[in-house]
XYZ file of C-alpha atoms in Angstrom:
778
model
C 0.000 0.000 0.000
C 1.512 3.297 -1.075
C 5.156 4.166 -0.639
C 5.373 2.854 2.932
C 3.692 -0.541 2.607
C 5.021 -4.081 2.717
C 7.478 -4.764 -0.083
C 8.621 -1.160 -0.435
C 12.272 -0.134 -0.072
C 11.658 2.434 2.634
C 14.704 4.203 4.038
C 15.007 3.775 7.780
C 13.075 6.189 9.973
C 15.609 5.598 12.775
C 18.634 6.811 10.889
C 18.343 10.627 10.986
C 18.463 10.816 14.785
C 21.154 8.165 15.016
C 23.547 9.689 12.496
C 23.009 13.108 14.064
C 24.112 11.837 17.445
C 20.624 11.951 18.951
C 20.399 8.300 19.867
C 20.069 7.177 23.466
C 22.552 4.374 23.861
C 23.552 2.844 27.159
C 26.490 5.196 27.636
C 24.169 8.162 27.066
C 22.066 7.255 30.108
C 23.126 9.194 33.188
C 21.281 10.054 36.395
C 22.254 12.900 38.753
C 24.229 11.642 41.720
C 25.201 8.353 40.134
C 28.213 6.460 41.394
C 30.535 4.382 39.235
C 31.263 0.683 39.504
C 34.384 -1.218 38.469
C 34.865 -4.961 38.708
C 38.027 -6.725 39.744
C 38.302 -9.812 37.568
C 40.390 -12.930 37.922
C 43.737 -12.919 36.110
C 43.836 -16.719 36.345
C 41.976 -19.393 34.432
C 41.645 -21.542 37.551
C 42.627 -20.738 41.114
C 41.530 -21.009 44.715
C 40.947 -17.744 46.535
C 42.833 -18.015 49.820
C 41.873 -14.521 50.951
C 40.709 -11.106 49.773
C 41.859 -7.919 51.498
C 39.523 -5.008 50.732
C 40.775 -2.586 53.402
C 43.044 -0.436 51.259
C 40.418 -0.096 48.543
C 37.732 0.812 51.067
C 39.928 3.604 52.438
C 40.805 5.026 49.022
C 39.614 8.545 48.058
C 36.060 8.754 46.757
C 35.236 5.130 47.469
C 31.657 4.536 48.605
C 31.696 0.757 48.964
C 33.701 -2.336 48.091
C 31.884 -5.657 47.917
C 33.009 -9.244 47.550
C 31.016 -12.432 47.096
C 30.476 -12.915 50.828
C 28.728 -9.558 51.115
C 26.435 -10.456 48.238
C 25.683 -13.911 49.629
C 24.917 -12.444 53.058
C 21.915 -10.621 51.609
C 20.339 -13.924 50.608
C 19.867 -13.167 46.936
C 19.187 -16.001 44.545
C 20.916 -17.335 41.441
C 19.211 -18.262 38.167
C 19.678 -21.825 37.034
C 19.187 -24.012 33.994
C 15.908 -25.893 33.789
C 16.163 -27.779 30.495
C 15.976 -31.540 31.061
C 19.389 -32.927 30.177
C 21.380 -35.947 31.273
C 24.973 -37.116 31.398
C 26.157 -40.137 29.374
C 25.408 -42.528 32.256
C 21.848 -41.259 32.577
C 22.451 -39.226 35.718
C 21.159 -35.630 35.866
C 23.017 -32.923 33.995
C 25.825 -31.216 35.877
C 24.937 -27.529 35.543
C 26.962 -25.306 37.893
C 25.248 -21.995 38.599
C 27.110 -18.766 38.083
C 27.776 -16.681 41.205
C 27.516 -12.912 40.985
C 30.909 -12.528 42.687
C 33.153 -15.530 43.208
C 33.920 -16.482 46.803
C 36.127 -19.563 46.783
C 37.422 -20.466 43.321
C 37.740 -18.597 40.025
C 37.229 -20.661 36.894
C 38.171 -18.454 33.939
C 40.139 -15.316 33.180
C 37.624 -12.558 33.821
C 35.588 -14.240 36.566
C 34.386 -11.300 38.752
C 35.823 -11.281 42.267
C 35.000 -7.839 43.713
C 32.991 -4.713 42.962
C 34.260 -1.209 43.727
C 31.896 1.773 43.774
C 33.184 5.327 43.906
C 32.175 8.908 43.176
C 34.102 8.888 39.912
C 35.189 6.228 37.467
C 38.855 7.077 37.940
C 38.564 6.694 41.710
C 36.866 3.306 41.304
C 39.618 2.122 38.965
C 42.372 3.294 41.294
C 40.752 1.613 44.278
C 40.275 -1.683 42.433
C 44.036 -1.891 41.977
C 44.456 -1.774 45.772
C 42.496 -4.971 46.404
C 44.791 -7.800 47.443
C 43.707 -11.291 46.416
C 45.774 -14.287 47.443
C 45.322 -16.903 44.705
C 46.498 -20.510 44.653
C 46.767 -21.364 40.967
C 45.291 -24.662 39.807
C 45.609 -26.647 36.579
C 43.196 -25.481 33.879
C 41.789 -26.653 30.561
C 40.626 -24.254 27.858
C 40.811 -26.472 24.772
C 37.595 -28.031 23.485
C 39.509 -30.975 22.070
C 41.274 -31.685 25.374
C 38.587 -30.944 27.977
C 37.129 -34.469 28.057
C 40.377 -36.354 27.493
C 41.799 -38.515 30.293
C 44.001 -36.446 32.572
C 42.374 -33.126 31.733
C 42.079 -30.774 34.690
C 38.538 -30.825 36.114
C 36.807 -27.464 36.092
C 34.652 -28.664 38.980
C 35.752 -31.368 41.400
C 32.193 -32.721 41.387
C 32.446 -33.356 37.633
C 35.865 -34.897 37.014
C 35.292 -35.768 33.339
C 34.095 -32.206 32.494
C 30.985 -33.559 30.752
C 27.969 -31.483 31.703
C 25.372 -33.180 29.533
C 24.662 -34.913 26.256
C 21.998 -34.354 23.600
C 20.864 -36.963 21.098
C 18.696 -36.381 18.037
C 17.469 -38.690 15.307
C 17.174 -42.435 14.819
C 20.417 -44.138 15.803
C 19.401 -47.659 14.720
C 18.173 -46.594 11.290
C 21.293 -44.518 10.744
C 23.636 -47.347 11.683
C 21.725 -49.708 9.387
C 22.077 -47.269 6.497
C 25.813 -46.924 7.077
C 26.196 -50.699 7.227
C 24.881 -51.162 3.695
C 26.269 -47.956 2.150
C 28.210 -48.143 -1.109
C 30.421 -45.285 0.045
C 31.021 -43.512 3.340
C 32.863 -40.320 4.159
C 34.100 -38.932 7.474
C 35.729 -35.620 8.284
C 36.427 -33.538 11.409
C 35.812 -29.783 11.382
C 36.668 -27.194 14.016
C 34.331 -24.244 14.552
C 36.221 -21.624 16.509
C 35.144 -19.501 19.457
C 34.316 -15.868 18.698
C 33.135 -12.733 20.483
C 30.377 -10.423 19.229
C 32.475 -7.233 19.406
C 29.435 -4.949 19.170
C 29.877 -1.246 18.470
C 28.966 -0.377 22.068
C 30.161 -2.694 24.855
C 27.632 -3.702 27.490
C 26.580 -1.557 30.419
C 24.144 -1.323 33.314
C 22.742 1.479 35.469
C 20.740 0.531 38.531
C 18.512 2.833 40.575
C 16.316 2.399 43.628
C 13.274 4.426 44.684
C 12.739 3.924 48.446
C 9.339 5.615 48.287
C 8.004 2.984 45.933
C 10.465 0.323 47.092
C 11.204 -0.180 43.413
C 14.302 -0.826 41.329
C 14.970 0.275 37.758
C 17.637 -1.195 35.524
C 18.841 0.627 32.432
C 20.666 -1.949 30.333
C 21.365 -2.700 26.663
C 19.578 -6.033 26.634
C 17.677 -7.835 23.908
C 14.955 -9.251 26.188
C 13.865 -6.533 28.662
C 10.813 -8.379 29.993
C 12.705 -11.616 30.474
C 15.485 -9.763 32.283
C 12.890 -8.216 34.610
C 11.217 -11.556 35.259
C 14.529 -13.281 35.980
C 15.720 -10.559 38.338
C 12.394 -10.395 40.177
C 11.729 -14.098 40.493
C 15.157 -15.732 40.645
C 17.422 -13.074 42.192
C 15.595 -10.490 44.319
C 12.479 -12.601 44.889
C 10.095 -9.654 44.660
C 6.944 -9.080 42.595
C 7.647 -8.085 39.003
C 5.931 -4.770 39.727
C 8.913 -3.905 41.939
C 11.273 -3.951 38.960
C 11.462 -1.957 35.746
C 13.879 -2.611 32.898
C 14.562 0.004 30.245
C 16.586 -0.753 27.135
C 17.163 2.181 24.798
C 19.195 2.149 21.620
C 21.391 -0.922 21.541
C 24.701 -0.646 19.747
C 24.619 -4.170 18.389
C 23.445 -7.298 20.170
C 23.852 -10.411 17.988
C 22.550 -12.648 20.773
C 25.414 -11.846 23.127
C 23.466 -9.031 24.806
C 20.531 -11.306 25.429
C 20.183 -11.360 29.205
C 21.367 -12.876 32.456
C 24.606 -11.059 33.139
C 25.806 -10.724 36.729
C 26.450 -6.985 36.330
C 22.703 -6.402 36.033
C 21.917 -7.817 39.441
C 25.019 -6.338 41.044
C 24.317 -2.747 39.990
C 20.716 -3.045 41.202
C 21.786 -4.667 44.450
C 24.358 -1.960 45.108
C 21.941 0.837 44.206
C 19.417 -0.514 46.686
C 22.015 -0.901 49.433
C 23.461 2.572 48.900
C 20.237 4.323 47.886
C 22.187 5.853 45.044
C 22.292 5.160 41.285
C 25.182 2.888 40.313
C 26.530 2.770 36.777
C 28.840 0.243 35.171
C 30.201 0.577 31.659
C 32.191 -2.264 30.171
C 35.354 -1.077 28.500
C 36.542 -2.511 25.206
C 39.583 -4.064 26.877
C 37.271 -5.752 29.403
C 34.601 -7.027 27.007
C 36.133 -10.325 25.911
C 36.739 -11.214 29.575
C 33.296 -10.062 30.738
C 30.942 -11.319 28.045
C 29.605 -14.646 26.920
C 31.178 -16.038 23.754
C 29.842 -17.844 20.708
C 30.421 -21.130 18.836
C 33.471 -23.249 19.927
C 32.636 -26.729 18.678
C 34.341 -29.675 17.041
C 32.202 -31.838 14.777
C 32.998 -35.230 13.319
C 30.511 -35.689 10.495
C 29.901 -38.810 8.405
C 27.912 -39.294 5.228
C 26.656 -42.539 3.719
C 25.851 -42.852 0.002
C 24.373 -45.502 -2.258
C 25.875 -46.677 -5.547
C 24.193 -43.775 -7.362
C 25.816 -41.256 -4.989
C 22.582 -40.422 -3.244
C 22.829 -39.665 0.460
C 21.318 -42.367 2.635
C 22.414 -41.299 6.120
C 24.266 -38.703 8.179
C 25.980 -39.136 11.516
C 27.473 -36.398 13.688
C 29.467 -36.573 16.890
C 30.089 -33.096 18.256
C 31.949 -31.564 21.187
C 30.360 -28.329 22.379
C 32.259 -26.083 24.773
C 29.849 -24.526 27.296
C 32.507 -22.816 29.414
C 32.839 -22.777 33.192
C 29.222 -22.126 34.235
C 25.655 -22.771 33.127
C 23.900 -19.710 34.448
C 20.596 -20.402 32.684
C 19.028 -22.312 29.815
C 20.589 -19.696 27.562
C 23.929 -21.474 27.890
C 22.320 -24.699 26.631
C 20.804 -23.306 23.442
C 23.730 -23.231 21.050
C 24.350 -25.375 19.123
C 22.211 -28.004 20.817
C 18.840 -26.744 19.626
C 19.708 -25.743 16.077
C 22.082 -28.496 14.976
C 18.992 -30.310 13.680
C 19.359 -28.515 10.337
C 22.695 -30.280 9.747
C 21.011 -32.335 6.999
C 20.584 -29.045 5.149
C 18.339 -28.906 2.101
C 19.167 -32.474 1.140
C 17.058 -35.609 1.124
C 18.846 -37.680 3.744
C 16.485 -40.412 4.990
C 18.287 -41.251 8.242
C 20.344 -39.135 10.623
C 21.670 -39.246 14.168
C 23.580 -36.648 16.157
C 25.289 -36.999 19.520
C 26.366 -33.760 21.175
C 28.540 -33.550 24.263
C 28.261 -30.368 26.293
C 31.567 -29.945 28.059
C 32.913 -27.635 30.744
C 36.165 -25.708 30.462
C 38.022 -22.845 32.130
C 36.561 -20.327 29.712
C 33.713 -17.833 29.533
C 30.273 -19.395 29.177
C 29.059 -19.720 25.602
C 25.607 -18.659 24.446
C 23.732 -17.730 21.257
C 25.678 -15.608 18.801
C 24.312 -14.668 15.386
C 22.927 -17.938 14.065
C 23.213 -19.863 17.347
C 23.945 -23.293 15.901
C 22.524 -22.719 12.446
C 25.814 -21.606 10.820
C 27.580 -24.474 12.553
C 25.115 -26.985 11.099
C 25.379 -25.728 7.525
C 29.139 -25.364 7.819
C 29.420 -29.050 8.647
C 27.184 -30.424 5.889
C 28.364 -28.075 3.152
C 32.066 -28.553 3.875
C 31.524 -32.301 3.984
C 29.812 -32.306 0.587
C 32.646 -30.359 -1.029
C 35.350 -32.501 0.549
C 33.473 -35.684 -0.336
C 33.120 -34.588 -3.952
C 36.820 -33.705 -4.148
C 37.899 -36.997 -2.588
C 35.604 -39.110 -4.759
C 36.190 -37.206 -7.986
C 32.568 -36.064 -8.208
C 31.193 -32.761 -9.450
C 30.104 -30.907 -6.308
C 27.248 -29.070 -8.042
C 25.895 -32.268 -9.580
C 26.187 -34.018 -6.218
C 24.048 -31.294 -4.700
C 21.542 -31.387 -7.571
C 21.152 -35.134 -7.188
C 20.401 -34.889 -3.470
C 18.525 -31.606 -3.018
C 14.952 -31.850 -1.764
C 12.668 -31.016 -4.736
C 9.875 -28.456 -4.401
C 7.392 -31.237 -5.201
C 8.388 -33.005 -1.968
C 7.139 -30.114 0.191
C 6.165 -30.232 2.969
C 9.167 -32.302 3.998
C 9.890 -33.933 7.331
C 13.647 -33.842 7.956
C 15.077 -36.797 9.901
C 16.252 -34.764 12.905
C 12.930 -33.028 13.519
C 12.582 -29.911 11.327
C 9.436 -29.724 9.219
C 10.096 -27.768 6.037
C 6.688 -26.432 5.075
C 7.770 -24.776 1.836
C 10.813 -23.884 -0.245
C 12.322 -24.118 -3.709
C 15.864 -25.169 -2.896
C 16.842 -26.402 -6.355
C 15.572 -23.202 -7.974
C 17.564 -21.129 -5.494
C 20.749 -23.017 -6.351
C 20.240 -22.569 -10.075
C 19.557 -18.871 -9.568
C 22.672 -18.649 -7.415
C 24.832 -20.272 -10.085
C 23.497 -17.776 -12.596
C 23.758 -14.742 -10.307
C 27.324 -15.684 -9.401
C 28.245 -16.282 -13.078
C 29.696 -19.684 -12.276
C 30.003 -20.396 -16.008
C 32.613 -17.648 -16.237
C 34.654 -18.933 -13.288
C 37.143 -20.966 -15.326
C 38.192 -17.899 -17.300
C 38.576 -15.859 -14.119
C 40.636 -18.619 -12.527
C 42.977 -18.652 -15.516
C 43.352 -14.872 -15.357
C 44.256 -15.136 -11.669
C 46.795 -17.876 -12.430
C 48.560 -15.622 -14.902
C 49.010 -13.093 -12.090
C 50.395 -15.753 -9.771
C 47.220 -16.028 -7.700
C 44.957 -18.940 -6.789
C 41.220 -18.509 -7.368
C 38.588 -20.598 -5.648
C 34.830 -20.956 -5.952
C 32.405 -21.773 -3.162
C 28.780 -22.821 -3.676
C 26.556 -23.696 -0.721
C 22.893 -24.123 0.030
C 21.813 -22.785 3.407
C 18.747 -23.288 5.559
C 18.000 -22.328 9.147
C 15.344 -22.918 11.762
C 13.871 -19.572 12.792
C 11.045 -17.893 14.711
C 10.642 -20.716 17.204
C 7.290 -21.822 18.549
C 8.215 -21.656 22.233
C 7.891 -17.893 22.700
C 4.892 -15.681 21.876
C 5.117 -11.983 21.085
C 3.011 -8.930 21.895
C 2.003 -5.786 20.035
C -0.360 -2.932 20.831
C -1.804 -0.121 18.727
C -2.884 2.746 20.932
C -4.597 5.798 19.433
C -4.440 9.244 20.988
C -7.541 11.491 21.118
C -6.065 13.547 18.264
C -6.065 10.520 15.972
C -2.332 9.891 15.987
C -1.108 6.546 17.285
C 1.447 4.735 19.370
C 2.799 1.332 18.454
C 4.137 -0.686 21.397
C 6.105 -3.818 20.551
C 7.513 -6.565 22.773
C 10.563 -7.199 20.609
C 13.725 -5.111 21.033
C 15.558 -3.338 18.249
C 19.357 -3.518 18.165
C 20.009 -1.830 14.838
C 17.912 -3.970 12.497
C 15.453 -1.203 11.582
C 12.472 -2.403 13.619
C 10.779 0.996 13.687
C 10.725 1.116 9.904
C 9.573 -2.477 9.476
C 6.743 -2.240 11.995
C 5.530 1.084 10.614
C 5.397 -0.526 7.173
C 3.283 -3.386 8.485
C 0.959 -0.961 10.257
C 0.741 1.243 7.174
C -0.122 -1.793 5.068
C -2.935 -2.730 7.441
C -4.298 0.664 8.451
C -2.854 3.175 6.000
C -1.517 5.387 8.800
C 1.147 7.878 7.816
C 4.349 6.686 9.550
C 5.016 10.242 10.753
C 1.872 10.005 12.892
C 2.936 6.796 14.643
C 5.211 6.693 17.682
C 7.299 3.524 17.981
C 7.913 2.217 21.524
C 9.881 -0.798 22.661
C 12.325 -1.793 25.383
C 10.472 -0.491 28.457
C 8.715 -2.987 30.705
C 6.508 -0.255 32.181
C 5.256 0.963 28.806
C 5.039 -2.304 26.880
C 2.818 -4.820 28.648
C 4.637 -7.991 27.598
C 7.366 -9.226 25.301
C 9.960 -11.902 24.721
C 12.491 -9.710 22.948
C 14.493 -10.208 19.766
C 16.461 -13.310 18.887
C 16.386 -16.125 16.389
C 15.056 -14.072 13.458
C 11.675 -13.793 15.193
C 10.796 -10.098 15.184
C 9.149 -9.759 11.767
C 7.605 -13.211 11.918
C 6.129 -13.202 15.418
C 6.197 -9.535 16.432
C 4.980 -8.485 13.000
C 2.150 -11.009 13.140
C 1.102 -9.770 16.584
C 0.970 -6.250 15.147
C -1.019 -7.521 12.165
C -3.684 -8.971 14.454
C -3.732 -5.938 16.749
C -4.368 -3.765 13.691
C -7.134 -6.158 12.689
C -8.851 -5.529 16.010
C -8.597 -1.785 15.358
C -10.365 -2.309 12.047
C -13.086 -4.422 13.660
C -13.862 -1.845 16.343
C -13.461 0.982 13.859
C -16.186 -0.517 11.671
C -18.632 -0.358 14.553
C -17.834 3.286 15.224
C -17.875 4.161 11.523
C -21.240 2.451 11.047
C -22.679 4.630 13.813
C -21.122 7.771 12.345
C -22.360 6.982 8.827
C -25.741 5.660 9.965
C -25.192 2.349 8.241
C -25.135 -1.317 9.138
C -21.854 -2.756 10.360
C -21.925 -5.393 7.632
C -22.062 -2.650 5.018
C -18.840 -1.033 6.168
C -15.676 -1.700 4.199
C -12.172 -0.641 5.190
C -9.432 0.201 2.699
C -6.881 2.914 2.088
C -7.212 4.412 5.570
C -10.983 4.910 5.227
C -14.208 3.256 6.306
C -16.746 3.333 3.510
C -20.374 2.326 3.094
C -20.270 -0.300 0.362
C -21.648 0.903 -2.939
C -21.715 4.565 -1.911
C -19.330 7.505 -1.687
C -19.970 7.998 2.027
C -16.853 7.438 4.147
C -14.868 8.548 7.174
C -11.159 8.290 7.689
C -9.510 6.151 10.350
C -8.291 9.342 11.974
C -11.848 10.661 12.230
C -12.984 7.360 13.718
C -10.131 7.429 16.237
C -11.065 10.976 17.271
C -14.700 10.000 17.627
C -13.714 7.029 19.795
C -12.820 9.446 22.602
C -16.053 11.456 22.371
C -18.921 9.786 24.159
C -21.577 11.563 22.095
C -20.239 10.074 18.878
C -19.931 6.507 20.070
C -22.546 3.807 19.514
C -24.256 2.387 22.611
C -22.430 -0.459 24.308
C -19.035 0.310 22.774
C -16.215 1.180 25.148
C -14.609 4.560 24.607
C -11.101 4.789 23.190
C -9.288 2.946 20.450
C -6.420 0.814 21.685
C -6.043 -2.829 20.769
C -3.416 -5.453 21.451
C -2.624 -8.967 20.308
C -0.282 -11.806 21.186
C 0.909 -14.213 18.519
C 2.577 -17.600 18.833
C 3.986 -19.213 15.719
C 2.303 -22.610 15.180
C 5.477 -24.029 13.637
C 9.051 -22.929 13.049
C 9.934 -21.223 9.798
C 12.878 -22.086 7.560
C 14.607 -19.254 5.703
C 16.929 -20.638 3.047
C 19.030 -19.671 0.070
C 22.170 -20.155 -1.977
C 25.509 -18.389 -1.514
C 28.203 -18.239 -4.199
C 31.636 -16.789 -3.430
C 34.959 -16.406 -5.193
C 38.253 -15.707 -3.461
C 41.796 -15.067 -4.572
C 44.703 -16.442 -2.531
C 48.262 -15.173 -2.748
C 50.364 -18.355 -2.395
C 53.437 -16.353 -1.377
C 51.788 -14.633 1.600
C 48.674 -16.704 2.316
C 46.457 -13.619 2.048
C 42.846 -14.335 1.109
C 40.856 -11.712 -0.786
C 37.126 -11.872 -1.397
C 36.459 -11.026 -5.041
C 32.823 -11.893 -5.796
C 29.809 -12.720 -3.632
C 26.233 -13.557 -4.658
C 23.226 -14.470 -2.529
C 19.821 -15.799 -3.467
C 17.599 -15.706 -0.401
C 14.149 -16.951 0.528
C 13.069 -15.257 3.739
C 9.407 -15.497 2.828
C 7.555 -12.251 2.300
C 10.018 -9.381 2.075
C 8.834 -6.499 4.254
C 11.533 -4.054 3.122
C 13.993 -5.052 0.362
C 16.406 -2.287 1.350
C 16.765 -3.246 4.994
C 16.754 -6.945 4.084
C 19.885 -6.389 2.023
C 21.407 -4.571 4.973
C 20.698 -7.542 7.203
C 22.272 -9.927 4.717
C 25.306 -7.676 4.263
C 25.851 -7.588 8.028
C 25.319 -11.305 8.469
C 27.727 -12.150 5.682
C 30.343 -9.813 7.177
C 30.145 -11.638 10.517
C 30.480 -15.012 8.826
C 33.403 -13.787 6.751
C 35.046 -12.378 9.868
C 34.958 -15.716 11.624
C 36.377 -17.574 8.645
C 39.191 -15.139 7.836
C 40.353 -13.723 11.134
C 38.249 -13.864 14.303
C 39.064 -16.229 17.159
C 39.176 -16.100 20.947
C 42.419 -17.784 22.009
C 43.872 -18.869 25.355
C 47.351 -20.069 26.147
C 47.186 -23.850 26.351
C 49.422 -24.139 29.396
C 48.457 -21.165 31.560
C 44.886 -20.594 30.396
C 45.744 -16.930 29.920
C 43.513 -15.019 27.499
C 45.592 -13.979 24.482
C 42.989 -12.079 22.457
C 41.576 -9.514 24.877
C 41.826 -6.504 22.557
C 41.792 -5.544 18.902
C 45.583 -5.750 18.953
C 45.154 -9.530 18.983
C 41.519 -10.211 18.076
C 41.409 -9.558 14.323
C 38.148 -8.029 13.092
C 37.088 -7.772 9.443
C 37.457 -4.295 7.955
C 35.570 -2.556 5.181
C 38.240 -3.587 2.682
C 37.831 -7.235 3.732
C 34.476 -7.312 1.989
C 33.709 -7.200 -1.712
C 30.648 -6.055 -3.607
C 27.643 -8.281 -3.063
C 24.749 -9.042 -5.381
C 21.550 -10.167 -3.691
C 18.380 -11.539 -5.235
C 15.235 -12.489 -3.348
C 13.278 -15.570 -4.329
C 10.519 -15.618 -1.734
C 8.246 -18.557 -1.046
C 5.916 -17.233 1.690
C 5.075 -19.531 4.570
C 1.481 -20.205 5.544
C 2.246 -20.289 9.256
C 1.824 -16.568 9.858
C -0.374 -13.902 8.217
C 2.603 -12.057 6.753
C 4.182 -15.089 5.115
C 7.542 -14.045 6.628
C 10.254 -16.545 7.561
C 12.901 -14.328 9.211
C 16.079 -12.745 7.913
C 18.397 -11.688 10.728
C 20.771 -14.640 10.633
C 20.520 -15.834 7.037
C 23.691 -14.078 5.900
C 25.915 -15.676 8.524
C 24.480 -19.157 8.002
C 25.603 -19.240 4.386
C 28.737 -17.104 4.638
C 30.797 -19.336 6.918
C 30.760 -22.464 4.714
C 30.849 -20.701 1.346
C 33.958 -18.655 2.108
C 35.843 -21.630 3.543
C 34.785 -23.839 0.631
C 36.040 -21.194 -1.797
C 39.382 -21.070 0.009
C 39.713 -24.850 -0.034
C 38.860 -24.888 -3.732
C 41.638 -22.367 -4.373
C 44.162 -24.411 -2.379
C 43.155 -27.831 -3.729
C 45.523 -27.754 -6.753
C 48.426 -27.388 -4.319
C 47.369 -30.486 -2.394
C 45.917 -28.732 0.658
C 43.205 -30.990 2.058
C 42.723 -29.702 5.617
C 42.492 -26.194 7.012
C 40.530 -25.014 10.022
C 39.213 -21.511 10.527
C 40.346 -18.817 10.817
C 41.998 -18.817 7.395
C 44.442 -16.081 8.344
C 47.416 -15.409 6.050
C 49.759 -17.182 8.464
C 47.616 -20.315 8.671
C 46.991 -20.424 4.916
C 50.688 -19.975 4.159
C 51.598 -22.748 6.583
C 49.020 -25.078 4.999
C 50.508 -24.385 1.575
C 54.028 -24.948 2.864
C 53.018 -28.213 4.549
C 51.417 -29.442 1.328
C 54.636 -28.699 -0.556
C 56.821 -30.571 1.911
C 54.549 -33.633 2.032
C 53.898 -33.850 -1.708
């Protein structure tokens, strides 16, 4: 509808205030009289705390309070815990150690918080923190995923000597083993998926306040799930009614899953503010972030494929080690990749599959969802395996994919590990991708690169992800003002995706309201009645559907008011183009006029409540499955190992496209994060000491603008029937395809030199060493 409706490339309404410096990010939030908090963090990966001497810090200038774990525990506050039903290999209950706010007896990773200093200024708090004396007894540690469960590995917890927290099994083990037993060909390969950190534009922060008159706490924090943060703090930590807590999340400078919820700094700033009756602010510094935050990925997968004599897949088997870190503070630490690995069969017809995942403990930060949350890992495994299988067996990798892809005629399709693909045209997407990426011209480009002394490689992958899960509903409200303008209150939380623009487009499509007359509100638990926040590509699908139905209720009530105003029967009223009209006549009133009348008792029909404000809650009946094809070309300098992206094409099916412009932005960003992990990003610890080696951008290598190349993107939507918008979700699609396609392109470039194995990140040093090793072993 019009220039602002669904399907229009509307420029973002958020951008003018943001680029003019008028945003309200976490660091912009300040309250008169606030004090400043600094945390003393463990310098050791594993150590007993013999003693902590706070006296010098407490006596330092400007210091208001210094707290350790004993002070926190003395107030009887609770700790969240994991509730998902999981077991260990022997069938005993999962070992899920809770995460203390401040450690009392033993630190278990570099960055574990030990003490909290609060002072009048940030500089005073920092100076005082350096005066705290902690007597540590260092203990053996294990940070390596590959070594954590090996015999002789140092136990992270004495109560769990093998470091195995839990296992997860999916699929039919007996059917899979039977298929492997009669396979004409089998293939096995081990792939490492490295640990990364989100490195958002603005590091995390928290500002806690306490109102003694209302006996009420308010937390200002850059979180993705404000209502869930409030519920957790009220129920699990402070044990007060939810009405005693308010959470406000303003502009969020990047979230990517890592800013989800459940960080100890949230409860500590609130606790301190209540004790001191003074606002307490903590701002994470860039040099602190990798130590303070949860991390993503960190898995090792051993994947096997079984094929028949015609090279059709008959079974898939996966054994995967998943590094959870030192603590399991909530179910959040059990989500990735355990829940989303079920798409490891990809878009291929694989009749039988079985996965066995081991969640292991280590002396590292806890891991949690990070853009994709298991989906990129799944597609990385299957798509790398297909390429390596084709290379080893002398098969054409495109033809191998064509032979095994699920045809559109097979929809809906029940995948062997649980996903139910309701719709999709996977083969069409691949053919479009081959065309968009000009794969036919690759041979000529490879020859041109060879003449310049470079290696050129081509990657082609099909991606699919499980999105917009069915476990969490979402809320939306449309609230008209007496003047006829409106407010739109949404339970999701924007973090830079362009939610305001997207939701205004949906509302404009339904009601025809000019976006300039709609106020967008999210992130405040006092203003928005309910919400589950933003994660898992759910906002457009579930939040947008809730808004769709709320707008429908506005139309229904508006018809009753319009019928009274126009002296017509309700059944004769039609609504379109922002107007209520008597069918077959030219008599009409605008939605704005109806909204104004709704607040005037004399203009309302009998029995109709005054006002016009409607809400709706929507729960997706089934998961959605965004999918697509990525095609990438890279050039490798064999003398230096440098990898350069040269071409990148994406064909995506995210269902109905709300805004083509912002969709491309989402894909660009997702691809950049996938590329970053493949080429440079990795959190690294010293294997012997457990010391963190990548705490800053001096050592943690981020992708730059010149890392990327131009991207061509084409949408090929197949709308789902599971929500009124037909949307499938788009936030993570770019990353899901980018990780495998870039690595496959690199391996294709290196294959002529005899390189068969290379784990991410494909940094120049690692690529050069792989080339050198291939030369010496040839």
